XYZ file of C-alpha atoms in Angstrom:
369
model
C -64.158 2.794 10.903
C -60.816 2.627 12.548
C -57.962 0.793 10.874
C -55.218 -1.432 11.981
C -51.542 -1.410 10.831
C -49.105 -4.561 11.481
C -45.427 -3.509 10.462
C -43.405 -6.653 10.627
C -39.773 -6.790 9.693
C -37.912 -9.838 10.093
C -34.416 -11.526 9.247
C -31.860 -13.457 10.995
C -29.053 -12.125 12.906
C -25.791 -13.214 11.908
C -24.619 -14.765 8.537
C -27.590 -15.981 7.196
C -28.890 -12.371 7.079
C -29.916 -11.535 3.216
C -31.696 -8.329 3.906
C -31.531 -5.449 6.656
C -35.554 -5.799 7.172
C -35.430 -3.704 10.243
C -34.003 -0.876 8.527
C -37.189 0.143 6.907
C -39.316 0.545 9.994
C -37.890 4.132 11.201
C -39.198 5.346 7.733
C -42.378 3.647 7.977
C -42.956 4.613 11.498
C -42.270 8.310 10.485
C -45.458 7.845 8.484
C -48.986 8.948 9.840
C -50.996 6.328 11.089
C -53.703 7.278 9.186
C -51.833 7.718 5.905
C -50.639 3.843 6.285
C -54.309 2.407 7.015
C -55.882 4.596 4.339
C -58.387 5.370 7.237
C -59.287 8.630 9.248
C -57.785 7.004 12.603
C -55.796 3.760 12.896
C -53.690 1.840 15.618
C -50.149 0.719 14.615
C -48.357 -2.543 15.766
C -44.648 -3.022 14.971
C -42.451 -5.952 15.373
C -38.720 -5.465 14.730
C -36.746 -8.497 14.433
C -38.998 -10.835 16.400
C -37.526 -14.016 17.831
C -40.631 -16.748 18.409
C -43.012 -17.504 15.861
C -45.538 -18.114 18.138
C -45.336 -14.458 19.402
C -45.615 -12.961 15.892
C -48.648 -15.502 15.382
C -50.223 -13.608 18.423
C -49.884 -10.557 17.215
C -50.988 -11.134 13.718
C -54.038 -13.253 15.191
C -54.917 -10.151 17.224
C -54.411 -7.671 14.257
C -56.941 -10.142 12.160
C -59.681 -10.040 14.532
C -59.776 -6.425 14.432
C -63.326 -5.483 12.691
C -61.997 -2.203 10.608
C -59.511 -2.326 7.366
C -56.231 -4.181 7.998
C -53.208 -3.224 6.252
C -49.824 -5.813 7.009
C -46.498 -4.324 5.802
C -44.028 -7.549 5.953
C -40.413 -6.892 5.091
C -37.910 -9.894 5.370
C -36.420 -13.115 3.768
C -38.045 -16.143 2.727
C -36.853 -19.808 3.517
C -37.877 -23.610 2.810
C -38.185 -25.990 5.836
C -36.043 -29.114 4.998
C -38.994 -31.645 5.287
C -42.076 -29.944 3.639
C -40.529 -27.505 1.407
C -42.635 -24.715 2.349
C -42.181 -21.176 2.308
C -41.225 -19.095 5.738
C -40.657 -15.850 6.876
C -37.060 -16.301 8.460
C -36.999 -14.734 12.268
C -33.894 -13.554 14.197
C -32.594 -16.893 14.982
C -33.531 -18.479 12.131
C -30.840 -21.051 10.469
C -31.146 -23.441 7.337
C -31.286 -26.377 9.828
C -33.962 -24.534 12.189
C -36.314 -23.056 9.723
C -39.420 -25.276 10.703
C -38.931 -24.029 14.526
C -37.798 -20.661 14.500
C -39.437 -19.061 11.642
C -43.116 -18.065 10.871
C -44.821 -20.261 8.230
C -46.245 -18.389 5.488
C -49.441 -20.389 5.585
C -49.912 -19.218 9.131
C -50.141 -15.517 7.668
C -52.537 -16.617 4.990
C -54.623 -18.840 7.765
C -54.933 -15.752 10.049
C -56.482 -13.656 6.924
C -58.600 -16.153 5.322
C -61.846 -15.192 7.169
C -61.812 -11.423 7.052
C -64.270 -10.007 4.797
C -63.490 -8.569 1.057
C -62.415 -5.539 0.506
C -60.844 -5.023 4.246
C -57.170 -6.361 3.933
C -53.962 -5.232 2.441
C -50.623 -7.022 2.281
C -47.748 -4.901 1.468
C -44.625 -7.176 1.040
C -40.672 -6.574 0.211
C -39.190 -10.178 0.519
C -35.810 -11.459 -0.364
C -35.939 -15.495 -1.173
C -32.832 -17.437 -0.298
C -31.685 -19.697 -3.268
C -33.838 -22.921 -2.734
C -37.040 -20.505 -2.333
C -35.828 -18.469 -5.457
C -36.143 -21.601 -7.389
C -39.722 -22.865 -5.837
C -41.402 -19.410 -6.029
C -40.510 -19.110 -10.060
C -42.913 -22.277 -10.341
C -45.213 -22.020 -7.263
C -46.157 -18.459 -6.441
C -47.016 -17.600 -2.630
C -50.371 -18.114 -1.708
C -52.330 -15.424 0.353
C -55.961 -16.253 -0.171
C -58.373 -14.842 -2.361
C -60.061 -11.934 -0.264
C -56.623 -10.264 0.213
C -54.860 -7.552 -1.857
C -51.404 -7.862 -2.271
C -48.463 -5.787 -3.575
C -45.088 -5.778 -3.647
C -42.193 -8.094 -4.586
C -39.878 -11.037 -4.085
C -36.071 -10.321 -5.263
C -33.509 -13.088 -5.653
C -30.731 -13.402 -3.084
C -28.181 -10.559 -2.868
C -24.768 -11.376 -4.141
C -22.405 -13.056 -1.690
C -21.532 -11.360 1.609
C -23.890 -8.582 0.680
C -27.099 -7.595 2.859
C -29.738 -6.094 0.498
C -31.500 -3.015 1.406
C -35.489 -3.275 1.459
C -35.544 -0.760 -1.575
C -39.250 -1.754 -2.467
C -40.744 -0.827 0.809
C -38.331 2.262 1.343
C -39.840 3.592 -1.657
C -43.332 2.773 -0.547
C -42.541 4.514 3.052
C -40.971 7.715 1.254
C -44.110 8.154 -1.127
C -46.434 7.854 1.931
C -44.341 9.999 4.184
C -45.649 12.974 1.828
C -48.879 12.930 3.818
C -50.992 11.559 0.736
C -51.732 7.701 0.015
C -52.655 7.191 -3.562
C -54.822 4.160 -4.654
C -52.906 1.191 -3.807
C -52.454 0.250 -7.337
C -50.729 3.439 -8.097
C -48.619 3.425 -4.872
C -47.657 0.176 -6.492
C -46.437 1.404 -9.685
C -44.985 4.642 -8.081
C -42.571 2.391 -5.759
C -41.945 0.070 -8.740
C -40.818 3.043 -10.625
C -38.446 4.002 -8.153
C -36.995 0.690 -7.845
C -36.456 -0.466 -11.591
C -36.152 2.974 -13.157
C -39.440 3.497 -14.370
C -40.404 -0.475 -15.249
C -43.959 -1.174 -14.714
C -43.716 -5.228 -14.277
C -46.867 -5.957 -12.317
C -48.144 -9.374 -12.938
C -51.934 -10.424 -13.081
C -53.160 -13.078 -10.458
C -55.610 -15.780 -9.977
C -58.028 -16.046 -7.090
C -56.246 -17.124 -4.191
C -52.598 -16.620 -5.589
C -50.373 -13.966 -6.006
C -49.077 -13.282 -9.596
C -45.544 -14.056 -10.319
C -43.297 -13.020 -13.233
C -39.551 -12.390 -13.073
C -38.425 -9.144 -13.907
C -34.980 -7.638 -14.493
C -35.284 -4.990 -11.666
C -37.824 -5.586 -9.043
C -37.643 -9.436 -9.031
C -40.911 -11.415 -8.922
C -43.470 -8.941 -8.774
C -46.650 -9.396 -6.462
C -49.820 -7.776 -7.646
C -53.273 -9.119 -6.801
C -56.085 -6.532 -6.428
C -59.201 -7.611 -4.115
C -62.232 -9.740 -5.829
C -65.704 -7.761 -5.453
C -67.406 -9.186 -2.180
C -69.870 -11.518 -4.211
C -69.970 -14.427 -1.631
C -71.693 -14.847 1.756
C -68.359 -14.174 3.749
C -68.886 -10.341 3.921
C -72.295 -11.165 5.520
C -71.080 -13.442 8.123
C -68.153 -11.044 8.940
C -70.778 -8.117 9.376
C -73.169 -10.260 11.763
C -69.884 -11.356 13.825
C -69.110 -7.771 14.046
C -72.624 -6.967 15.404
C -72.741 -9.655 17.735
C -75.354 -11.553 15.767
C -73.259 -14.981 16.208
C -76.388 -17.172 15.700
C -77.396 -15.312 12.387
C -73.793 -15.932 11.296
C -73.655 -19.957 11.909
C -76.925 -20.246 10.767
C -75.919 -18.772 7.289
C -72.457 -20.841 7.486
C -74.723 -23.970 8.612
C -76.771 -23.540 5.005
C -73.486 -23.159 2.970
C -72.186 -26.082 4.659
C -75.099 -28.578 3.957
C -75.330 -27.201 0.434
C -71.840 -28.299 -0.610
C -71.872 -31.339 1.348
C -74.687 -32.354 -0.856
C -73.198 -31.108 -4.037
C -69.784 -32.480 -3.350
C -69.362 -34.803 -0.187
C -68.562 -34.226 3.399
C -64.782 -34.634 2.608
C -64.881 -32.077 -0.416
C -62.457 -29.174 0.155
C -65.613 -27.060 0.086
C -67.438 -28.741 2.741
C -64.134 -28.483 5.013
C -63.738 -25.137 4.392
C -67.243 -24.239 5.844
C -66.787 -26.824 8.612
C -63.632 -24.583 9.480
C -65.690 -21.272 9.219
C -68.220 -22.728 11.828
C -65.297 -23.609 13.968
C -64.315 -19.967 13.831
C -67.336 -18.514 14.244
C -68.003 -20.770 17.499
C -64.792 -19.329 18.666
C -66.145 -15.677 18.213
C -69.283 -16.506 19.983
C -67.095 -18.198 22.725
C -68.300 -21.524 22.424
C -64.822 -23.277 22.952
C -66.340 -26.521 22.970
C -68.213 -26.218 19.794
C -65.423 -24.926 18.224
C -63.050 -27.417 19.377
C -65.282 -30.484 18.286
C -65.694 -28.635 14.623
C -61.621 -28.645 14.584
C -61.575 -31.955 15.745
C -63.613 -32.971 12.667
C -61.795 -31.402 10.295
C -58.760 -32.886 11.357
C -59.822 -36.206 11.440
C -61.555 -35.921 7.988
C -58.311 -34.848 6.632
C -56.185 -37.527 7.945
C -58.993 -39.840 6.622
C -58.680 -38.526 3.253
C -54.550 -39.670 3.427
C -53.494 -36.127 3.805
C -50.278 -36.097 5.355
C -50.176 -35.433 9.166
C -47.765 -32.774 8.514
C -49.622 -30.849 6.257
C -50.591 -27.357 7.034
C -54.368 -27.814 6.784
C -53.904 -30.942 9.120
C -51.258 -28.982 11.886
C -53.710 -26.182 11.682
C -56.879 -27.803 12.604
C -55.185 -29.586 15.286
C -53.308 -26.911 16.349
C -56.674 -24.867 16.619
C -58.592 -27.647 18.278
C -55.806 -27.889 21.070
C -56.043 -23.968 21.601
C -59.909 -24.023 22.054
C -59.701 -26.910 24.026
C -57.668 -25.103 26.949
C -60.298 -22.586 26.722
C -63.260 -25.142 27.742
C -64.853 -23.894 31.183
C -67.215 -27.075 31.600
C -64.875 -29.866 32.729
C -67.224 -32.804 31.502
C -67.017 -31.345 28.018
C -63.126 -30.967 28.659
C -63.356 -34.747 29.350
C -65.269 -35.584 26.599
C -63.237 -34.008 23.883
C -59.715 -34.370 25.766
C -59.053 -38.295 24.573
C -59.913 -37.550 21.104
C -57.385 -34.871 21.034
C -54.972 -36.879 22.530
C -55.239 -39.333 19.988
C -54.777 -36.755 16.983
C -52.077 -35.222 18.690
C -50.180 -38.581 18.881
C -50.596 -38.513 14.842
C -50.074 -34.805 14.452
C -47.288 -33.653 17.146
C -47.254 -30.000 15.218
C -44.507 -27.484 15.915
C -45.103 -27.041 19.559
C -42.939 -29.243 21.622
C -44.198 -31.072 24.211
C -48.010 -30.291 23.035
C -49.048 -34.096 23.150
C -47.872 -34.112 26.929
C -49.521 -30.940 27.819
C -52.943 -32.773 26.748
C -52.260 -35.718 28.699
C -51.301 -33.608 31.852
C -54.387 -31.973 31.655
C -56.436 -34.852 31.143
C -55.020 -36.278 34.159
C -56.064 -33.243 35.949
C -59.604 -33.155 34.568
C -59.738 -36.913 35.323
C -58.546 -36.449 38.867
C -61.385 -33.678 39.618
C -64.256 -36.224 38.502
């Protein structure tokens, strides 16, 4: 099956730049797409110093929806937002004061990759962290999801008045320019060897997080191999790919019912399967059902006491809003609109004017009734 490659290189313009991320793109772009992907054929999407986080999310979401193998190469710098202290990938206009609105939240990337089947997704990362991010990452590694294979490193901030070169990613690109793609574990080792004079430094990782260990040379080494496909997500993804949306949802519903019986409707396991079914409804083109499921997830998380700014809560309301805008049946849109507006009032999200947008569209729908 054809592969998809996303090349993302981002760093702020001006004094806040820690790494010249885009400098690696010409080297990566010189590699044959099939070699980058490890498939016979592949399409490549390149994002150089993007400005808008929503635009990056759109490209990322499209890449994650591709049915074949996906390889994401990310080069850039990490910064924390001042309110929630969550890691973000800084974009061209990012400053320490505007991280929340001008950078790409790392959890957005994790969310977009989470439903892909095991064995199909690889993330290769060469990241620099500012001082605050570096201190936090030493204690709390980047979360990437349990179905994603991750290789790379996070480096500490360079010395003052210095803009670093993405040496790990350039080493990866140089190796791949030979026209041969070794197994990813070996590619990772070879790149580290070039970077750190032969030191290995790869750390082990548990499910859902990247192994992290400080090294003298490369920084925090990222190494998380894919788990074997041993859960229902692979079967669900295969059914979606073949258009068997009813079968996919029926299997997800059985798992949802089982975990509700075992752990309760407000458990993380149950909410995960509600989220899966919300995505499945989206894939099937049933925007109303998808919207309703995301509204349920958001309301449940808030009722559990989760903060309105928690990533999972924001993501649920954002996705409900997105699906509500795609509902073609005016009666269904009128039914769900007030519920969305109430949640938007509590969870405004990062998109400015989102609540006003819901209210404006509701007025238009009510005028049509």
